[in-house]
Amino acid sequence: LGSAPSNDDIIYALYVNGFVQNANANLFGQEADFWQYDFGTDSWTDYSSKLPDEAGNNSQGNDPFAVQGGYDLIVSVKPDDENFVVIGGTNVYKIEDLQNDAEFLRIGGYNSNNGYALYERGGDTHHPDIHMLKFNPNDFNILFSGTDGGVHRTDDVNASTVTWTNLNNNYQ
């Protein structure tokens, strides 16, 4: 669950839907569903169709949106914008305008849906298997991620190309 700090009426639910990708059987699909609840109107909105399924190749555990049975599953909302949502599964994605943008965009984890190289866009590499996404309470453009590869920070989650800094200080 992820609450919207800028609007107490909004909460998001990202959860395992029971589908399991299987490359051997050529079965690929979303392993989660994504809904928004509005306490003010007492209504649920299904945004599952906006979960990432990148054009081109499918890679089991990478694309479409994969969560490894819930091992990787997190949702966080930008504190100053109830429609700016980041989610983590195997990879980390953002959607800046949930109401109008078509789909979440990859900003970390694996480099692309064409394999399993680590994400790298001008900064340090970013590791897959996302367990924590937390906005800096003093600067809402800064996002921290906790992954199987440690802790990383981006200083501009709004950037068209998100880069990460590794904060592990050479820890293994």
mmCIF file of C-alpha atoms in Angstrom:
data_model
loop_
_atom_site.group_PDB
_atom_site.id
_atom_site.type_symbol
_atom_site.label_atom_id
_atom_site.label_comp_id
_atom_site.label_asym_id
_atom_site.label_seq_id
_atom_site.Cartn_x
_atom_site.Cartn_y
_atom_site.Cartn_z
ATOM 1 C CA LEU A 1 0.000 0.000 0.000
ATOM 2 C CA GLY A 2 1.120 3.533 -0.709
ATOM 3 C CA SER A 3 -0.626 6.593 0.664
ATOM 4 C CA ALA A 4 -0.575 10.008 -0.994
ATOM 5 C CA PRO A 5 0.846 12.513 1.527
ATOM 6 C CA SER A 6 -0.630 15.420 -0.467
ATOM 7 C CA ASN A 7 -4.159 13.963 -0.336
ATOM 8 C CA ASP A 8 -5.310 11.950 2.698
ATOM 9 C CA ASP A 9 -8.208 10.525 0.653
ATOM 10 C CA ILE A 10 -5.946 8.617 -1.782
ATOM 11 C CA ILE A 11 -4.274 5.243 -1.223
ATOM 12 C CA TYR A 12 -2.777 2.851 -3.772
ATOM 13 C CA ALA A 13 -2.759 -0.937 -3.665
ATOM 14 C CA LEU A 14 -0.161 -2.868 -5.667
ATOM 15 C CA TYR A 15 -0.519 -6.602 -5.104
ATOM 16 C CA VAL A 16 0.361 -10.029 -6.475
ATOM 17 C CA ASN A 17 -2.408 -11.233 -8.778
ATOM 18 C CA GLY A 18 -1.358 -14.900 -8.951
ATOM 19 C CA PHE A 19 -0.025 -14.892 -12.522
ATOM 20 C CA VAL A 20 3.480 -16.359 -12.886
ATOM 21 C CA GLN A 21 5.567 -15.759 -15.996
ATOM 22 C CA ASN A 22 6.994 -18.877 -17.639
ATOM 23 C CA ALA A 23 9.366 -18.450 -20.585
ATOM 24 C CA ASN A 24 9.383 -22.207 -21.289
ATOM 25 C CA ALA A 25 5.625 -22.114 -21.899
ATOM 26 C CA ASN A 26 5.811 -18.656 -23.561
ATOM 27 C CA LEU A 27 3.544 -17.238 -20.845
ATOM 28 C CA PHE A 28 4.162 -13.558 -20.165
ATOM 29 C CA GLY A 29 1.908 -11.103 -18.367
ATOM 30 C CA GLN A 30 1.610 -8.757 -15.433
ATOM 31 C CA GLU A 31 2.300 -10.456 -12.097
ATOM 32 C CA ALA A 32 0.502 -7.716 -10.141
ATOM 33 C CA ASP A 33 -2.539 -5.474 -10.221
ATOM 34 C CA PHE A 34 -2.641 -1.783 -9.302
ATOM 35 C CA TRP A 35 -5.658 0.073 -7.895
ATOM 36 C CA GLN A 36 -6.360 3.479 -6.365
ATOM 37 C CA TYR A 37 -8.900 3.977 -3.588
ATOM 38 C CA ASP A 38 -10.452 7.409 -3.000
ATOM 39 C CA PHE A 39 -11.958 7.721 0.486
ATOM 40 C CA GLY A 40 -13.696 10.952 -0.538
ATOM 41 C CA THR A 41 -15.804 9.239 -3.187
ATOM 42 C CA ASP A 42 -15.612 5.734 -1.671
ATOM 43 C CA SER A 43 -14.488 4.362 -5.036
ATOM 44 C CA TRP A 44 -11.795 2.120 -6.485
ATOM 45 C CA THR A 45 -10.105 2.792 -9.856
ATOM 46 C CA ASP A 46 -8.229 0.007 -11.642
ATOM 47 C CA TYR A 47 -4.942 1.282 -13.113
ATOM 48 C CA SER A 48 -3.506 -2.190 -13.779
ATOM 49 C CA SER A 49 -3.454 -1.495 -17.529
ATOM 50 C CA LYS A 50 -0.788 1.173 -16.886
ATOM 51 C CA LEU A 51 1.669 -1.320 -15.372
ATOM 52 C CA PRO A 52 4.717 -1.661 -17.616
ATOM 53 C CA ASP A 53 4.815 -4.029 -20.572
ATOM 54 C CA GLU A 54 7.526 -2.614 -22.798
ATOM 55 C CA ALA A 55 7.443 -3.049 -26.560
ATOM 56 C CA GLY A 56 9.670 -5.730 -28.030
ATOM 57 C CA ASN A 57 11.006 -8.703 -26.162
ATOM 58 C CA ASN A 58 9.657 -10.239 -22.992
ATOM 59 C CA SER A 59 12.162 -11.432 -20.394
ATOM 60 C CA GLN A 60 10.934 -13.709 -17.624
ATOM 61 C CA GLY A 61 11.189 -11.928 -14.287
ATOM 62 C CA ASN A 62 11.903 -8.634 -16.059
ATOM 63 C CA ASP A 63 9.112 -7.624 -18.460
ATOM 64 C CA PRO A 64 6.116 -7.408 -18.321
ATOM 65 C CA PHE A 65 5.979 -6.128 -14.724
ATOM 66 C CA ALA A 66 7.359 -8.929 -12.526
ATOM 67 C CA VAL A 67 7.352 -9.269 -8.731
ATOM 68 C CA GLN A 68 8.845 -12.711 -7.999
ATOM 69 C CA GLY A 69 5.813 -13.828 -6.007
ATOM 70 C CA GLY A 70 5.809 -10.605 -3.984
ATOM 71 C CA TYR A 71 9.506 -10.738 -3.039
ATOM 72 C CA ASP A 72 9.859 -7.458 -4.972
ATOM 73 C CA LEU A 73 6.763 -5.330 -4.473
ATOM 74 C CA ILE A 74 6.582 -1.692 -3.374
ATOM 75 C CA VAL A 75 4.573 1.435 -4.183
ATOM 76 C CA SER A 76 5.423 5.000 -3.136
ATOM 77 C CA VAL A 77 3.761 8.333 -3.903
ATOM 78 C CA LYS A 78 5.604 11.618 -4.410
ATOM 79 C CA PRO A 79 4.759 13.701 -1.328
ATOM 80 C CA ASP A 80 3.672 16.785 -3.284
ATOM 81 C CA ASP A 81 1.730 15.048 -6.087
ATOM 82 C CA GLU A 82 -0.859 12.297 -5.591
ATOM 83 C CA ASN A 83 -0.607 11.323 -9.286
ATOM 84 C CA PHE A 84 3.201 10.844 -9.346
ATOM 85 C CA VAL A 85 3.737 7.212 -8.369
ATOM 86 C CA VAL A 86 6.824 4.991 -8.305
ATOM 87 C CA ILE A 87 6.575 1.221 -8.123
ATOM 88 C CA GLY A 88 9.074 -1.534 -7.643
ATOM 89 C CA GLY A 89 9.032 -5.132 -8.678
ATOM 90 C CA THR A 90 12.063 -6.645 -10.301
ATOM 91 C CA ASN A 91 12.572 -3.145 -11.752
ATOM 92 C CA VAL A 92 11.629 0.356 -10.612
ATOM 93 C CA TYR A 93 9.231 2.480 -12.658
ATOM 94 C CA LYS A 94 7.601 5.891 -12.438
ATOM 95 C CA ILE A 95 4.463 7.479 -13.782
ATOM 96 C CA GLU A 96 4.412 11.249 -13.436
ATOM 97 C CA ASP A 97 0.719 11.746 -14.199
ATOM 98 C CA LEU A 98 -1.323 8.659 -13.397
ATOM 99 C CA GLN A 99 -4.477 10.245 -14.782
ATOM 100 C CA ASN A 100 -3.056 11.013 -18.240
ATOM 101 C CA ASP A 101 0.191 9.101 -18.880
ATOM 102 C CA ALA A 102 -0.212 5.820 -20.748
ATOM 103 C CA GLU A 103 2.215 3.619 -18.802
ATOM 104 C CA PHE A 104 4.827 3.486 -16.071
ATOM 105 C CA LEU A 105 8.392 4.039 -17.380
ATOM 106 C CA ARG A 106 11.492 2.055 -16.336
ATOM 107 C CA ILE A 107 13.937 4.065 -14.209
ATOM 108 C CA GLY A 108 16.026 1.297 -12.626
ATOM 109 C CA GLY A 109 16.654 -2.408 -12.145
ATOM 110 C CA TYR A 110 17.545 -4.166 -15.381
ATOM 111 C CA ASN A 111 18.776 -2.031 -18.266
ATOM 112 C CA SER A 112 15.919 -2.966 -20.604
ATOM 113 C CA ASN A 113 13.413 -5.689 -21.359
ATOM 114 C CA ASN A 114 15.953 -7.276 -23.725
ATOM 115 C CA GLY A 115 17.938 -9.086 -21.054
ATOM 116 C CA TYR A 116 19.419 -8.884 -17.610
ATOM 117 C CA ALA A 117 22.211 -6.277 -17.739
ATOM 118 C CA LEU A 118 21.995 -3.731 -14.911
ATOM 119 C CA TYR A 119 20.352 -0.338 -15.526
ATOM 120 C CA GLU A 120 22.924 2.376 -16.195
ATOM 121 C CA ARG A 121 22.158 5.843 -17.526
ATOM 122 C CA GLY A 122 25.155 8.097 -16.947
ATOM 123 C CA GLY A 123 25.506 7.353 -13.256
ATOM 124 C CA ASP A 124 26.183 4.218 -11.277
ATOM 125 C CA THR A 125 24.435 0.991 -12.132
ATOM 126 C CA HIS A 126 21.127 0.337 -10.408
ATOM 127 C CA HIS A 127 20.360 -3.174 -9.178
ATOM 128 C CA PRO A 128 17.064 -5.037 -9.718
ATOM 129 C CA ASP A 129 14.780 -6.551 -7.051
ATOM 130 C CA ILE A 130 13.259 -3.431 -5.531
ATOM 131 C CA HIS A 131 12.235 -3.585 -1.855
ATOM 132 C CA MET A 132 12.064 0.070 -0.788
ATOM 133 C CA LEU A 133 11.295 3.391 -2.499
ATOM 134 C CA LYS A 134 11.374 6.443 -0.242
ATOM 135 C CA PHE A 135 11.244 10.146 -1.100
ATOM 136 C CA ASN A 136 13.505 12.547 0.790
ATOM 137 C CA PRO A 137 11.212 14.459 3.199
ATOM 138 C CA ASN A 138 13.180 17.686 2.592
ATOM 139 C CA ASP A 139 13.463 17.465 -1.222
ATOM 140 C CA PHE A 140 10.707 15.564 -3.021
ATOM 141 C CA ASN A 141 12.809 15.252 -6.199
ATOM 142 C CA ILE A 142 15.236 12.922 -4.405
ATOM 143 C CA LEU A 143 14.264 9.254 -4.290
ATOM 144 C CA PHE A 144 16.058 6.458 -2.430
ATOM 145 C CA SER A 145 15.776 2.811 -3.447
ATOM 146 C CA GLY A 146 16.617 -0.296 -1.474
ATOM 147 C CA THR A 147 17.401 -3.331 -3.634
ATOM 148 C CA ASP A 148 19.215 -6.641 -3.507
ATOM 149 C CA GLY A 149 22.210 -4.508 -4.547
ATOM 150 C CA GLY A 150 21.964 -2.078 -1.628
ATOM 151 C CA VAL A 151 20.866 1.543 -1.391
ATOM 152 C CA HIS A 152 20.844 4.035 -4.270
ATOM 153 C CA ARG A 153 19.738 7.666 -4.650
ATOM 154 C CA THR A 154 18.529 9.708 -7.586
ATOM 155 C CA ASP A 155 18.679 13.465 -7.197
ATOM 156 C CA ASP A 156 16.015 14.110 -9.848
ATOM 157 C CA VAL A 157 13.203 11.592 -10.147
ATOM 158 C CA ASN A 158 11.539 14.065 -12.539
ATOM 159 C CA ALA A 159 14.341 13.786 -15.110
ATOM 160 C CA SER A 160 13.512 12.234 -18.462
ATOM 161 C CA THR A 161 16.558 10.014 -17.893
ATOM 162 C CA VAL A 162 16.889 9.047 -14.232
ATOM 163 C CA THR A 163 20.441 8.424 -12.993
ATOM 164 C CA TRP A 164 21.414 6.797 -9.708
ATOM 165 C CA THR A 165 24.222 7.155 -7.179
ATOM 166 C CA ASN A 166 25.341 4.047 -5.301
ATOM 167 C CA LEU A 167 25.386 4.719 -1.530
ATOM 168 C CA ASN A 168 26.914 1.384 -0.496
ATOM 169 C CA ASN A 169 30.400 2.815 0.110
ATOM 170 C CA ASN A 170 32.060 -0.371 -1.233
ATOM 171 C CA TYR A 171 30.080 -2.674 1.044
ATOM 172 C CA GLN A 172 29.320 -6.018 -0.570
#
